[in-house]
């Protein structure tokens, strides 16, 4: 994965444009209101932004997480919804001495329980390059005689075997997509465990992993099993062609 140059917006799947940090107000509705960083809805919006970034830029060699929500504002936009303006400090779990700053805008559409929040992100600073680690993982998985199968990551003691850490980080990517797609202003999900993962051999160059993920919804305290197919390639990154709640239809 190439470093993100200072001040550049992140690449698609959705068009992302550089944004000024936390404008005082907008074109519609009330002026943006300052929120304390401990404000629960602001924290939930920050979690959505981080999960979206994991989906966009995560991989087997990196895992971004929130170190600190530094500033937050909310704007009520007439007939549209609530928009959060956030300033975040992020760290890589594999390189905790390096942090990057991120500004994010998260828009929850009014009254919608089916539309994913709109997320805009800009990263200031450089993410650690994982190009060599990505290639090494890719070649190792492609050379396996039998498809990789694993379960219960982490185990009941919270341990992840070193050889499965890249799979765990790819599960972060897969769960990032699912959490972004299914979050509302009143939810906060995180990946509790990879219940099961199976590599699926393909005729093209992508790696495919079929996951069963356990997602913990922290407001209701529910644990939801979710089936996710993740495709990944070191040059093309990740995409999720199929995901569904266990027992539900695909999306």
XYZ file of C-alpha atoms in Angstrom:
251
model
C 0.000 0.000 0.000
C 1.430 3.338 -0.995
C 1.723 6.164 1.522
C -1.016 8.781 1.476
C 0.618 12.159 0.749
C 0.004 14.929 3.234
C -3.367 16.593 2.754
C -4.578 14.296 -0.045
C -8.086 12.947 0.060
C -8.465 9.194 -0.056
C -9.409 7.343 -3.257
C -12.858 5.889 -4.224
C -15.153 3.773 -3.881
C -16.965 7.081 -3.361
C -15.539 10.353 -4.635
C -13.664 11.975 -1.768
C -12.650 15.600 -1.876
C -10.386 17.615 0.403
C -12.475 19.469 2.953
C -11.681 22.372 5.277
C -11.577 21.302 8.913
C -14.784 21.888 10.821
C -16.496 24.815 9.108
C -18.546 27.081 11.323
C -21.747 26.436 9.427
C -23.251 25.314 6.146
C -25.702 26.253 3.476
C -28.820 24.710 5.022
C -30.156 24.432 8.535
C -28.614 25.569 11.780
C -25.048 26.568 12.486
C -22.739 23.655 13.332
C -22.745 23.136 17.100
C -19.597 22.307 19.062
C -19.764 18.971 20.884
C -17.583 17.628 23.701
C -15.323 14.778 22.448
C -17.008 12.441 24.946
C -20.426 13.088 23.382
C -21.838 9.642 22.534
C -23.292 10.472 19.072
C -19.991 12.153 18.120
C -18.093 9.053 19.236
C -20.418 6.867 17.176
C -19.865 9.050 14.101
C -16.098 8.860 14.637
C -16.327 5.063 14.797
C -18.147 5.008 11.437
C -15.450 7.203 9.881
C -12.685 4.893 11.113
C -14.490 1.782 9.861
C -14.954 3.390 6.433
C -11.257 4.253 6.315
C -10.360 0.674 7.253
C -12.406 -0.549 4.317
C -10.784 1.942 1.941
C -7.173 1.617 3.031
C -6.865 -1.435 5.258
C -5.142 -4.673 4.356
C -3.179 -7.615 5.767
C -0.294 -5.338 6.751
C -2.052 -2.438 8.449
C -4.826 -1.798 10.931
C -5.928 1.742 11.679
C -7.736 2.574 14.892
C -8.881 5.705 16.668
C -6.431 7.074 19.211
C -8.359 10.250 20.010
C -11.420 12.181 18.906
C -10.001 15.683 19.171
C -12.919 17.846 18.062
C -16.509 17.402 16.933
C -19.396 19.502 15.650
C -22.901 18.628 14.517
C -25.066 20.435 12.007
C -28.790 19.807 11.607
C -29.484 20.194 7.869
C -33.135 20.873 7.043
C -34.902 17.931 5.347
C -31.576 16.088 4.951
C -30.197 14.881 8.275
C -27.441 15.354 10.848
C -23.891 16.011 9.737
C -20.885 15.555 12.007
C -17.586 17.373 11.429
C -14.758 15.512 13.153
C -11.038 15.828 13.805
C -9.415 12.477 14.580
C -5.999 11.166 15.545
C -5.384 7.648 14.223
C -2.729 5.040 14.874
C -1.681 1.815 13.160
C -1.864 -1.175 15.517
C 1.341 -2.500 13.925
C 3.223 0.807 14.267
C 1.847 2.605 17.316
C 4.576 5.254 17.328
C 3.232 6.686 14.080
C -0.016 8.626 14.054
C -1.891 10.542 11.378
C -4.542 13.220 11.611
C -7.836 12.885 9.793
C -10.750 15.222 9.209
C -14.084 13.557 8.516
C -17.639 14.480 7.676
C -20.338 11.932 8.444
C -23.891 12.590 7.252
C -26.769 10.506 8.595
C -29.809 10.827 6.357
C -32.991 11.924 8.113
C -35.253 9.058 9.114
C -33.360 6.475 7.061
C -32.505 3.052 8.445
C -31.428 1.629 5.078
C -29.077 4.269 3.596
C -25.419 4.103 4.587
C -24.040 7.314 6.094
C -22.214 9.559 3.630
C -18.566 9.789 4.691
C -15.894 12.208 3.452
C -12.302 11.827 4.683
C -9.011 13.650 4.368
C -5.802 12.313 5.929
C -2.931 14.612 6.902
C 0.353 12.771 7.230
C 1.791 9.598 5.776
C 0.491 6.103 6.372
C 3.205 3.481 6.653
C 3.878 1.697 3.370
C 2.886 -1.973 3.469
C 3.784 -2.829 -0.123
C 6.380 -5.480 0.735
C 4.285 -7.070 3.490
C 1.265 -7.153 1.189
C 3.220 -8.897 -1.581
C 4.685 -11.424 0.861
C 1.231 -12.281 2.243
C -0.288 -12.487 -1.239
C 2.399 -14.843 -2.527
C 2.196 -17.013 0.598
C -1.565 -17.472 0.298
C -1.383 -18.099 -3.456
C 1.226 -20.825 -2.901
C -0.804 -22.798 -0.338
C -1.608 -26.315 -1.503
C -4.786 -26.390 0.590
C -7.111 -23.446 1.114
C -6.655 -21.608 4.393
C -9.342 -22.316 6.998
C -9.412 -20.878 10.520
C -11.866 -20.013 13.269
C -12.205 -18.121 16.536
C -9.849 -15.181 15.876
C -9.045 -13.957 18.498
C -9.489 -16.941 20.805
C -11.338 -16.859 24.132
C -8.268 -15.308 25.788
C -8.013 -12.506 23.225
C -4.964 -13.985 21.475
C -4.327 -13.895 17.730
C -1.635 -16.296 16.448
C 1.025 -14.313 14.543
C 0.433 -16.291 11.351
C -3.247 -15.292 11.434
C -2.730 -11.582 12.166
C -2.975 -10.661 8.432
C -6.287 -12.548 8.217
C -7.522 -10.733 11.315
C -6.612 -7.390 9.732
C -8.436 -8.351 6.520
C -11.446 -9.115 8.704
C -11.187 -5.517 9.915
C -11.462 -4.468 6.265
C -14.508 -6.673 5.693
C -16.202 -5.564 8.911
C -15.385 -1.942 8.079
C -17.556 -2.217 4.966
C -20.416 -3.935 6.809
C -20.350 -1.494 9.717
C -20.293 1.546 7.406
C -23.203 0.174 5.361
C -25.362 -0.706 8.369
C -24.677 2.083 10.865
C -27.215 4.653 11.986
C -26.859 7.592 14.344
C -27.990 5.320 17.180
C -25.646 2.354 16.646
C -22.001 1.601 17.330
C -20.572 -1.638 15.990
C -17.194 -3.249 16.369
C -15.726 -6.566 15.274
C -15.784 -8.942 18.244
C -14.438 -12.086 16.568
C -13.833 -13.901 13.312
C -15.974 -16.957 13.954
C -14.880 -18.690 10.762
C -12.880 -17.863 7.635
C -12.247 -19.952 4.524
C -10.120 -19.093 1.531
C -11.815 -19.808 -1.800
C -9.637 -20.608 -4.818
C -10.288 -18.394 -7.841
C -9.343 -18.399 -11.510
C -8.388 -14.719 -11.479
C -5.675 -12.927 -9.480
C -7.796 -11.915 -6.478
C -7.659 -13.621 -3.120
C -11.106 -14.510 -1.789
C -11.995 -15.044 1.851
C -15.447 -15.996 3.069
C -15.873 -14.753 6.633
C -18.406 -15.319 9.358
C -17.930 -12.291 11.620
C -19.412 -11.588 15.018
C -20.269 -7.885 15.304
C -20.948 -6.391 18.726
C -23.514 -3.592 18.669
C -22.531 -1.667 21.776
C -25.744 0.328 22.292
C -28.103 -2.673 22.333
C -25.360 -5.124 23.447
C -26.408 -7.520 20.678
C -23.848 -9.779 18.982
C -24.743 -10.247 15.325
C -23.280 -12.944 13.049
C -22.532 -11.625 9.565
C -21.417 -13.476 6.439
C -19.033 -11.475 4.256
C -17.137 -12.295 1.072
C -13.954 -10.243 0.720
C -11.828 -9.998 -2.429
C -8.329 -8.565 -2.053
C -5.341 -7.865 -4.284
C -2.174 -5.953 -3.278
C -2.550 -3.486 -6.166
C -6.330 -3.157 -6.275
C -7.108 -3.303 -2.576
C -10.331 -4.757 -1.175
C -13.937 -5.008 -2.222
C -16.959 -6.749 -0.759
C -19.165 -8.287 -3.456
C -21.524 -9.904 -0.960
C -22.510 -9.481 2.681
C -25.507 -10.504 4.702
C -26.662 -10.969 8.250
C -26.647 -14.684 8.989
C -29.972 -16.056 7.790
C -30.782 -12.918 5.728
C -30.557 -12.148 2.018
C -27.349 -10.921 0.397
C -26.532 -7.237 -0.126
